[in-house]
Amino acid sequence: MSIERIAIIGLGLIGGSIGLALREMLPAITTTGWDADPDVRRRASERGLVGTVCDSPDDAVCDAQLVILCVPVGAMGAAAQSIAGALPPGAIVSDVGSSKHSVAQAIAKALPDAVVVPAHPVAGTEKSGPEAGFPELFRHRWCILTPDDSTPAEAVEQIANIWQGLGAKVEIMEPAHHDLVLAVTSHIPHLIAYTIVGTASDLEDVTRGEVIKYSAGGFRDFTRIAASDPTMWRDVFLTNRDAVLEVLGRFTEDLTALQRAIRNGDGDTLFELFERTRTIRRSIIEEGQDDARADFGRSDH
């Protein structure tokens, strides 16, 4: 069975981008959508993010073969519960959350009889809302699927096909491992960005506004990351608590060692660290993951 009808619950950056990408790349699929915010529903309808913006979650999912929950991870359980009464038998439920173990548990609790294929498209920008979506968001990005052992292989294949149809590369990963990997590559970097920008804000009076006036490239990058949606990131840190705390503990140890090297004038240790970490950047470039813009800034797509 090929999927012909998809419902999107949550019409912000990710949900809106999925709707636009489906319209552009898989136009044979019929789309419906719903958002808890009436103003978001109005704006989503004006932009045509999905074929039909519905007035209730029941209306959005009643004929769907696939439902994608595109809400903050802390709201996944409630979103799943909101569709429980109208979800058609045999429909697949997926999501886009950046923490997977807790989200999968929340959806399974709300929808114990549903076929659930958790997913995480590793894509996004610091912008949010229905105006932020664009169809190229997932092109050449990774989408990680985290099914459990009981998930039907056919359902996993169908979700993989959808994401590949939107231009993404698909990887299958165990949920706890996904959460640890994303804590390193995404969650802790965001936490650091929020912290350093907060510190700079506290120092604004001390420096007479010069922190912002003379912002260098590194600080500008931090402010871009720290501009991300606060509700989403609050929920990420709370739902991926264990993995974040594990990686944060390791980071704190490494930061203490770096502090000691600076205090002791240990230039060799500093140079060795900087040389080793520079290779990470080179590896990211070699993997083609080196640009935050849509489609990594490529102009040939």
C-alpha positions as YAML, in Angstrom:
chain: A
units: angstrom
residues:
- id: 1
  name: MET
  ca: [0.00, 0.00, 0.00]
- id: 2
  name: SER
  ca: [1.33, 3.41, -0.94]
- id: 3
  name: ILE
  ca: [0.45, 6.39, 1.24]
- id: 4
  name: GLU
  ca: [-1.94, 8.77, -0.50]
- id: 5
  name: ARG
  ca: [-3.39, 10.82, 2.40]
- id: 6
  name: ILE
  ca: [-1.26, 12.53, 5.07]
- id: 7
  name: ALA
  ca: [-2.40, 14.62, 8.02]
- id: 8
  name: ILE
  ca: [0.00, 17.06, 9.67]
- id: 9
  name: ILE
  ca: [-0.67, 18.06, 13.28]
- id: 10
  name: GLY
  ca: [1.23, 21.27, 14.02]
- id: 11
  name: LEU
  ca: [1.79, 23.79, 11.22]
- id: 12
  name: GLY
  ca: [4.95, 25.62, 12.22]
- id: 13
  name: LEU
  ca: [8.38, 25.48, 10.57]
- id: 14
  name: ILE
  ca: [8.66, 21.70, 10.29]
- id: 15
  name: GLY
  ca: [5.00, 20.86, 9.72]
- id: 16
  name: GLY
  ca: [4.65, 23.66, 7.20]
- id: 17
  name: SER
  ca: [7.81, 22.63, 5.38]
- id: 18
  name: ILE
  ca: [6.56, 19.04, 5.17]
- id: 19
  name: GLY
  ca: [3.29, 20.26, 3.67]
- id: 20
  name: LEU
  ca: [5.04, 22.46, 1.12]
- id: 21
  name: ALA
  ca: [7.55, 19.73, 0.25]
- id: 22
  name: LEU
  ca: [4.77, 17.19, -0.25]
- id: 23
  name: ARG
  ca: [2.94, 19.59, -2.56]
- id: 24
  name: GLU
  ca: [6.08, 20.20, -4.61]
- id: 25
  name: MET
  ca: [7.75, 16.78, -4.63]
- id: 26
  name: LEU
  ca: [4.92, 14.29, -4.03]
- id: 27
  name: PRO
  ca: [1.90, 16.13, -5.48]
- id: 28
  name: ALA
  ca: [-0.25, 13.01, -5.75]
- id: 29
  name: ILE
  ca: [-0.53, 12.89, -1.95]
- id: 30
  name: THR
  ca: [-3.53, 14.66, -0.42]
- id: 31
  name: THR
  ca: [-2.72, 16.66, 2.70]
- id: 32
  name: THR
  ca: [-4.74, 17.95, 5.62]
- id: 33
  name: GLY
  ca: [-3.52, 19.81, 8.67]
- id: 34
  name: TRP
  ca: [-4.48, 21.23, 12.03]
- id: 35
  name: ASP
  ca: [-2.84, 23.44, 14.64]
- id: 36
  name: ALA
  ca: [-4.04, 24.19, 18.15]
- id: 37
  name: ASP
  ca: [-3.60, 27.93, 17.55]
- id: 38
  name: PRO
  ca: [-6.46, 29.42, 15.45]
- id: 39
  name: ASP
  ca: [-4.18, 32.21, 14.22]
- id: 40
  name: VAL
  ca: [-1.62, 29.67, 13.01]
- id: 41
  name: ARG
  ca: [-4.40, 27.80, 11.20]
- id: 42
  name: ARG
  ca: [-5.44, 31.02, 9.48]
- id: 43
  name: ARG
  ca: [-1.88, 31.86, 8.41]
- id: 44
  name: ALA
  ca: [-1.22, 28.27, 7.31]
- id: 45
  name: SER
  ca: [-4.35, 28.38, 5.16]
- id: 46
  name: GLU
  ca: [-3.27, 31.68, 3.59]
- id: 47
  name: ARG
  ca: [0.10, 30.16, 2.68]
- id: 48
  name: GLY
  ca: [-1.39, 26.90, 1.45]
- id: 49
  name: LEU
  ca: [0.84, 24.81, 3.67]
- id: 50
  name: VAL
  ca: [-1.52, 21.85, 3.27]
- id: 51
  name: GLY
  ca: [-4.41, 21.11, 0.95]
- id: 52
  name: THR
  ca: [-7.02, 21.60, 3.68]
- id: 53
  name: VAL
  ca: [-6.52, 23.27, 7.05]
- id: 54
  name: CYS
  ca: [-9.13, 21.68, 9.31]
- id: 55
  name: ASP
  ca: [-10.97, 23.11, 12.30]
- id: 56
  name: SER
  ca: [-10.32, 20.09, 14.53]
- id: 57
  name: PRO
  ca: [-7.75, 17.31, 14.86]
- id: 58
  name: ASP
  ca: [-10.51, 14.75, 14.27]
- id: 59
  name: ASP
  ca: [-11.34, 16.31, 10.88]
- id: 60
  name: ALA
  ca: [-7.66, 16.38, 9.95]
- id: 61
  name: VAL
  ca: [-6.94, 12.70, 10.63]
- id: 62
  name: CYS
  ca: [-10.24, 10.96, 9.95]
- id: 63
  name: ASP
  ca: [-9.23, 9.74, 6.46]
- id: 64
  name: ALA
  ca: [-5.44, 9.80, 6.87]
- id: 65
  name: GLN
  ca: [-3.17, 6.87, 6.15]
- id: 66
  name: LEU
  ca: [-0.28, 8.67, 7.85]
- id: 67
  name: VAL
  ca: [-0.38, 11.25, 10.64]
- id: 68
  name: ILE
  ca: [2.77, 13.26, 11.37]
- id: 69
  name: LEU
  ca: [2.91, 15.01, 14.74]
- id: 70
  name: CYS
  ca: [4.87, 18.26, 14.31]
- id: 71
  name: VAL
  ca: [4.57, 19.80, 17.78]
- id: 72
  name: PRO
  ca: [7.16, 20.49, 20.50]
- id: 73
  name: VAL
  ca: [8.34, 17.22, 22.05]
- id: 74
  name: GLY
  ca: [6.73, 18.08, 25.38]
- id: 75
  name: ALA
  ca: [3.35, 18.26, 23.65]
- id: 76
  name: MET
  ca: [3.61, 14.99, 21.70]
- id: 77
  name: GLY
  ca: [1.57, 12.98, 24.20]
- id: 78
  name: ALA
  ca: [-1.25, 15.52, 24.21]
- id: 79
  name: ALA
  ca: [-1.19, 15.77, 20.42]
- id: 80
  name: ALA
  ca: [-1.41, 11.99, 20.11]
- id: 81
  name: GLN
  ca: [-4.27, 11.92, 22.60]
- id: 82
  name: SER
  ca: [-6.14, 14.57, 20.62]
- id: 83
  name: ILE
  ca: [-6.34, 12.30, 17.57]
- id: 84
  name: ALA
  ca: [-7.02, 9.04, 19.40]
- id: 85
  name: GLY
  ca: [-10.77, 9.08, 18.81]
- id: 86
  name: ALA
  ca: [-10.62, 9.67, 15.07]
- id: 87
  name: LEU
  ca: [-7.46, 7.84, 13.98]
- id: 88
  name: PRO
  ca: [-8.41, 5.32, 11.26]
- id: 89
  name: PRO
  ca: [-7.53, 1.67, 11.88]
- id: 90
  name: GLY
  ca: [-4.23, 0.82, 10.23]
- id: 91
  name: ALA
  ca: [-3.05, 4.44, 9.96]
- id: 92
  name: ILE
  ca: [0.61, 5.03, 10.71]
- id: 93
  name: VAL
  ca: [1.59, 7.68, 13.24]
- id: 94
  name: SER
  ca: [4.97, 9.40, 13.07]
- id: 95
  name: ASP
  ca: [6.55, 12.54, 14.48]
- id: 96
  name: VAL
  ca: [9.47, 14.92, 13.97]
- id: 97
  name: GLY
  ca: [10.77, 15.32, 17.54]
- id: 98
  name: SER
  ca: [14.49, 15.67, 18.24]
- id: 99
  name: SER
  ca: [14.31, 13.44, 21.32]
- id: 100
  name: LYS
  ca: [13.02, 9.97, 20.60]
- id: 101
  name: HIS
  ca: [12.88, 7.63, 23.61]
- id: 102
  name: SER
  ca: [10.50, 9.75, 25.70]
- id: 103
  name: VAL
  ca: [8.45, 10.82, 22.67]
- id: 104
  name: ALA
  ca: [7.93, 7.23, 21.55]
- id: 105
  name: GLN
  ca: [6.75, 6.33, 25.04]
- id: 106
  name: ALA
  ca: [4.32, 9.27, 25.14]
- id: 107
  name: ILE
  ca: [2.80, 8.42, 21.76]
- id: 108
  name: ALA
  ca: [2.55, 4.72, 22.57]
- id: 109
  name: LYS
  ca: [0.76, 5.51, 25.83]
- id: 110
  name: ALA
  ca: [-1.77, 7.73, 24.07]
- id: 111
  name: LEU
  ca: [-2.20, 5.42, 21.07]
- id: 112
  name: PRO
  ca: [-1.52, 1.87, 22.33]
- id: 113
  name: ASP
  ca: [-3.02, 0.18, 19.26]
- id: 114
  name: ALA
  ca: [-1.47, 2.40, 16.59]
- id: 115
  name: VAL
  ca: [1.45, 1.62, 14.33]
- id: 116
  name: VAL
  ca: [4.07, 4.19, 15.34]
- id: 117
  name: VAL
  ca: [7.27, 4.99, 13.43]
- id: 118
  name: PRO
  ca: [9.15, 7.74, 15.30]
- id: 119
  name: ALA
  ca: [11.22, 10.01, 13.07]
- id: 120
  name: HIS
  ca: [13.53, 12.98, 13.38]
- id: 121
  name: PRO
  ca: [14.38, 15.08, 10.32]
- id: 122
  name: VAL
  ca: [17.69, 16.68, 11.28]
- id: 123
  name: ALA
  ca: [16.84, 20.00, 9.70]
- id: 124
  name: GLY
  ca: [15.58, 23.37, 10.78]
- id: 125
  name: THR
  ca: [16.39, 27.03, 11.19]
- id: 126
  name: GLU
  ca: [16.25, 29.49, 14.08]
- id: 127
  name: LYS
  ca: [12.93, 30.75, 12.70]
- id: 128
  name: SER
  ca: [9.53, 29.38, 13.67]
- id: 129
  name: GLY
  ca: [5.87, 29.68, 12.75]
- id: 130
  name: PRO
  ca: [3.88, 28.98, 9.57]
- id: 131
  name: GLU
  ca: [5.70, 31.71, 7.62]
- id: 132
  name: ALA
  ca: [9.05, 30.00, 8.24]
- id: 133
  name: GLY
  ca: [8.40, 26.83, 6.27]
- id: 134
  name: PHE
  ca: [9.90, 26.14, 2.85]
- id: 135
  name: PRO
  ca: [9.87, 22.99, 0.69]
- id: 136
  name: GLU
  ca: [13.65, 22.56, 0.37]
- id: 137
  name: LEU
  ca: [14.24, 22.28, 4.12]
- id: 138
  name: PHE
  ca: [14.84, 18.52, 4.07]
- id: 139
  name: ARG
  ca: [16.79, 18.24, 0.83]
- id: 140
  name: HIS
  ca: [20.00, 16.26, 1.37]
- id: 141
  name: ARG
  ca: [19.44, 16.30, 5.16]
- id: 142
  name: TRP
  ca: [19.28, 13.21, 7.33]
- id: 143
  name: CYS
  ca: [16.01, 11.88, 8.68]
- id: 144
  name: ILE
  ca: [16.54, 9.34, 11.46]
- id: 145
  name: LEU
  ca: [13.87, 6.70, 12.06]
- id: 146
  name: THR
  ca: [13.79, 4.96, 15.45]
- id: 147
  name: PRO
  ca: [11.30, 2.07, 15.26]
- id: 148
  name: ASP
  ca: [11.27, -0.60, 17.95]
- id: 149
  name: ASP
  ca: [11.46, -4.35, 17.38]
- id: 150
  name: SER
  ca: [7.67, -4.67, 17.09]
- id: 151
  name: THR
  ca: [7.24, -2.04, 14.37]
- id: 152
  name: PRO
  ca: [6.12, -3.62, 11.08]
- id: 153
  name: ALA
  ca: [8.90, -3.45, 8.49]
- id: 154
  name: GLU
  ca: [6.39, -2.33, 5.83]
- id: 155
  name: ALA
  ca: [5.45, 0.72, 7.90]
- id: 156
  name: VAL
  ca: [9.11, 1.66, 8.37]
- id: 157
  name: GLU
  ca: [9.69, 1.29, 4.63]
- id: 158
  name: GLN
  ca: [6.69, 3.50, 3.84]
- id: 159
  name: ILE
  ca: [7.90, 6.29, 6.14]
- id: 160
  name: ALA
  ca: [11.41, 6.00, 4.71]
- id: 161
  name: ASN
  ca: [9.98, 6.31, 1.19]
- id: 162
  name: ILE
  ca: [8.08, 9.48, 2.13]
- id: 163
  name: TRP
  ca: [11.16, 11.17, 3.57]
- id: 164
  name: GLN
  ca: [13.31, 10.12, 0.62]
- id: 165
  name: GLY
  ca: [10.61, 11.53, -1.63]
- id: 166
  name: LEU
  ca: [11.06, 14.87, 0.17]
- id: 167
  name: GLY
  ca: [14.78, 14.77, -0.62]
- id: 168
  name: ALA
  ca: [16.08, 13.47, 2.72]
- id: 169
  name: LYS
  ca: [18.57, 10.70, 3.41]
- id: 170
  name: VAL
  ca: [17.21, 8.09, 5.83]
- id: 171
  name: GLU
  ca: [19.03, 6.35, 8.68]
- id: 172
  name: ILE
  ca: [17.56, 3.85, 11.16]
- id: 173
  name: MET
  ca: [18.81, 4.09, 14.74]
- id: 174
  name: GLU
  ca: [17.99, 2.76, 18.20]
- id: 175
  name: PRO
  ca: [16.09, 5.46, 20.18]
- id: 176
  name: ALA
  ca: [18.48, 5.78, 23.13]
- id: 177
  name: HIS
  ca: [21.47, 5.95, 20.79]
- id: 178
  name: HIS
  ca: [19.75, 8.66, 18.75]
- id: 179
  name: ASP
  ca: [19.20, 10.69, 21.91]
- id: 180
  name: LEU
  ca: [22.86, 10.45, 22.88]
- id: 181
  name: VAL
  ca: [24.08, 11.38, 19.39]
- id: 182
  name: LEU
  ca: [21.75, 14.38, 19.18]
- id: 183
  name: ALA
  ca: [22.73, 15.50, 22.68]
- id: 184
  name: VAL
  ca: [26.29, 15.82, 21.34]
- id: 185
  name: THR
  ca: [25.56, 17.28, 17.92]
- id: 186
  name: SER
  ca: [22.59, 19.53, 18.67]
- id: 187
  name: HIS
  ca: [21.28, 19.77, 22.20]
- id: 188
  name: ILE
  ca: [24.48, 20.67, 24.08]
- id: 189
  name: PRO
  ca: [25.57, 23.17, 21.37]
- id: 190
  name: HIS
  ca: [22.22, 24.90, 21.80]
- id: 191
  name: LEU
  ca: [22.61, 24.87, 25.57]
- id: 192
  name: ILE
  ca: [26.06, 26.45, 25.25]
- id: 193
  name: ALA
  ca: [24.69, 29.06, 22.86]
- id: 194
  name: TYR
  ca: [21.85, 30.00, 25.20]
- id: 195
  name: THR
  ca: [24.34, 30.23, 28.07]
- id: 196
  name: ILE
  ca: [26.97, 32.41, 26.39]
- id: 197
  name: VAL
  ca: [24.37, 34.77, 24.94]
- id: 198
  name: GLY
  ca: [22.78, 35.02, 28.36]
- id: 199
  name: THR
  ca: [26.17, 35.80, 29.88]
- id: 200
  name: ALA
  ca: [26.75, 38.48, 27.26]
- id: 201
  name: SER
  ca: [23.36, 39.97, 28.07]
- id: 202
  name: ASP
  ca: [24.30, 40.14, 31.74]
- id: 203
  name: LEU
  ca: [27.52, 41.95, 30.80]
- id: 204
  name: GLU
  ca: [25.90, 44.54, 28.56]
- id: 205
  name: ASP
  ca: [25.79, 47.18, 31.30]
- id: 206
  name: VAL
  ca: [29.37, 46.44, 32.32]
- id: 207
  name: THR
  ca: [30.67, 46.79, 28.76]
- id: 208
  name: ARG
  ca: [28.44, 49.79, 27.90]
- id: 209
  name: GLY
  ca: [26.74, 47.89, 25.07]
- id: 210
  name: GLU
  ca: [29.99, 46.94, 23.35]
- id: 211
  name: VAL
  ca: [29.33, 43.18, 23.43]
- id: 212
  name: ILE
  ca: [26.59, 43.60, 20.85]
- id: 213
  name: LYS
  ca: [28.22, 46.53, 19.02]
- id: 214
  name: TYR
  ca: [31.46, 44.67, 18.39]
- id: 215
  name: SER
  ca: [30.06, 41.16, 17.98]
- id: 216
  name: ALA
  ca: [32.53, 38.95, 16.14]
- id: 217
  name: GLY
  ca: [31.62, 35.99, 13.95]
- id: 218
  name: GLY
  ca: [31.70, 33.43, 16.75]
- id: 219
  name: PHE
  ca: [29.26, 35.37, 18.90]
- id: 220
  name: ARG
  ca: [26.98, 36.03, 15.94]
- id: 221
  name: ASP
  ca: [26.80, 32.28, 15.33]
- id: 222
  name: PHE
  ca: [25.84, 31.76, 18.96]
- id: 223
  name: THR
  ca: [23.09, 34.39, 18.75]
- id: 224
  name: ARG
  ca: [21.65, 32.72, 15.65]
- id: 225
  name: ILE
  ca: [21.43, 29.38, 17.46]
- id: 226
  name: ALA
  ca: [20.08, 31.03, 20.62]
- id: 227
  name: ALA
  ca: [17.28, 32.62, 18.60]
- id: 228
  name: SER
  ca: [15.63, 29.21, 18.19]
- id: 229
  name: ASP
  ca: [12.12, 28.60, 19.49]
- id: 230
  name: PRO
  ca: [12.26, 28.65, 23.32]
- id: 231
  name: THR
  ca: [9.28, 26.33, 23.84]
- id: 232
  name: MET
  ca: [10.74, 23.68, 21.57]
- id: 233
  name: TRP
  ca: [14.16, 23.78, 23.22]
- id: 234
  name: ARG
  ca: [12.80, 23.85, 26.76]
- id: 235
  name: ASP
  ca: [10.95, 20.63, 25.94]
- id: 236
  name: VAL
  ca: [13.98, 19.06, 24.26]
- id: 237
  name: PHE
  ca: [16.15, 19.47, 27.35]
- id: 238
  name: LEU
  ca: [13.42, 18.14, 29.65]
- id: 239
  name: THR
  ca: [12.53, 15.12, 27.49]
- id: 240
  name: ASN
  ca: [16.15, 14.19, 26.69]
- id: 241
  name: ARG
  ca: [17.32, 14.87, 30.24]
- id: 242
  name: ASP
  ca: [19.45, 11.74, 30.75]
- id: 243
  name: ALA
  ca: [21.48, 12.00, 27.55]
- id: 244
  name: VAL
  ca: [21.92, 15.77, 27.92]
- id: 245
  name: LEU
  ca: [23.17, 15.45, 31.49]
- id: 246
  name: GLU
  ca: [25.55, 12.65, 30.51]
- id: 247
  name: VAL
  ca: [27.12, 14.68, 27.71]
- id: 248
  name: LEU
  ca: [27.04, 17.88, 29.75]
- id: 249
  name: GLY
  ca: [29.01, 16.14, 32.49]
- id: 250
  name: ARG
  ca: [31.69, 15.12, 30.00]
- id: 251
  name: PHE
  ca: [31.74, 18.62, 28.52]
- id: 252
  name: THR
  ca: [32.15, 20.15, 31.99]
- id: 253
  name: GLU
  ca: [35.15, 17.90, 32.66]
- id: 254
  name: ASP
  ca: [36.74, 18.88, 29.35]
- id: 255
  name: LEU
  ca: [36.06, 22.56, 30.00]
- id: 256
  name: THR
  ca: [37.70, 22.30, 33.41]
- id: 257
  name: ALA
  ca: [40.78, 20.71, 31.82]
- id: 258
  name: LEU
  ca: [40.92, 23.54, 29.28]
- id: 259
  name: GLN
  ca: [40.61, 26.11, 32.07]
- id: 260
  name: ARG
  ca: [43.51, 24.45, 33.86]
- id: 261
  name: ALA
  ca: [45.66, 24.52, 30.70]
- id: 262
  name: ILE
  ca: [45.05, 28.25, 30.26]
- id: 263
  name: ARG
  ca: [45.82, 28.97, 33.91]
- id: 264
  name: ASN
  ca: [49.04, 26.96, 33.71]
- id: 265
  name: GLY
  ca: [50.16, 28.46, 30.41]
- id: 266
  name: ASP
  ca: [50.05, 24.99, 28.82]
- id: 267
  name: GLY
  ca: [50.18, 25.97, 25.17]
- id: 268
  name: ASP
  ca: [50.88, 22.43, 23.99]
- id: 269
  name: THR
  ca: [47.59, 21.17, 25.41]
- id: 270
  name: LEU
  ca: [45.69, 24.06, 23.84]
- id: 271
  name: PHE
  ca: [47.33, 23.56, 20.44]
- id: 272
  name: GLU
  ca: [46.69, 19.81, 20.49]
- id: 273
  name: LEU
  ca: [43.01, 20.35, 21.27]
- id: 274
  name: PHE
  ca: [42.58, 23.03, 18.58]
- id: 275
  name: GLU
  ca: [44.38, 20.90, 16.00]
- id: 276
  name: ARG
  ca: [42.28, 17.85, 16.81]
- id: 277
  name: THR
  ca: [38.99, 19.72, 16.70]
- id: 278
  name: ARG
  ca: [39.85, 21.43, 13.42]
- id: 279
  name: THR
  ca: [39.69, 18.02, 11.76]
- id: 280
  name: ILE
  ca: [36.05, 17.74, 12.80]
- id: 281
  name: ARG
  ca: [35.23, 20.79, 10.69]
- id: 282
  name: ARG
  ca: [37.08, 19.28, 7.76]
- id: 283
  name: SER
  ca: [35.09, 16.07, 8.15]
- id: 284
  name: ILE
  ca: [31.81, 17.99, 8.20]
- id: 285
  name: ILE
  ca: [32.80, 19.72, 4.96]
- id: 286
  name: GLU
  ca: [33.75, 16.38, 3.39]
- id: 287
  name: GLU
  ca: [30.34, 14.99, 4.36]
- id: 288
  name: GLY
  ca: [28.63, 17.95, 2.69]
- id: 289
  name: GLN
  ca: [27.03, 19.09, 5.97]
- id: 290
  name: ASP
  ca: [28.82, 22.43, 6.09]
- id: 291
  name: ASP
  ca: [26.15, 25.05, 5.41]
- id: 292
  name: ALA
  ca: [23.09, 25.96, 7.48]
- id: 293
  name: ARG
  ca: [21.21, 27.36, 4.50]
- id: 294
  name: ALA
  ca: [18.51, 25.44, 2.66]
- id: 295
  name: ASP
  ca: [20.06, 22.58, 0.70]
- id: 296
  name: PHE
  ca: [23.41, 23.61, 2.26]
- id: 297
  name: GLY
  ca: [23.55, 26.67, 0.03]
- id: 298
  name: ARG
  ca: [23.85, 24.62, -3.13]
- id: 299
  name: SER
  ca: [22.76, 26.54, -6.19]
- id: 300
  name: ASP
  ca: [22.46, 23.58, -8.57]
- id: 301
  name: HIS
  ca: [19.21, 22.19, -7.11]
...
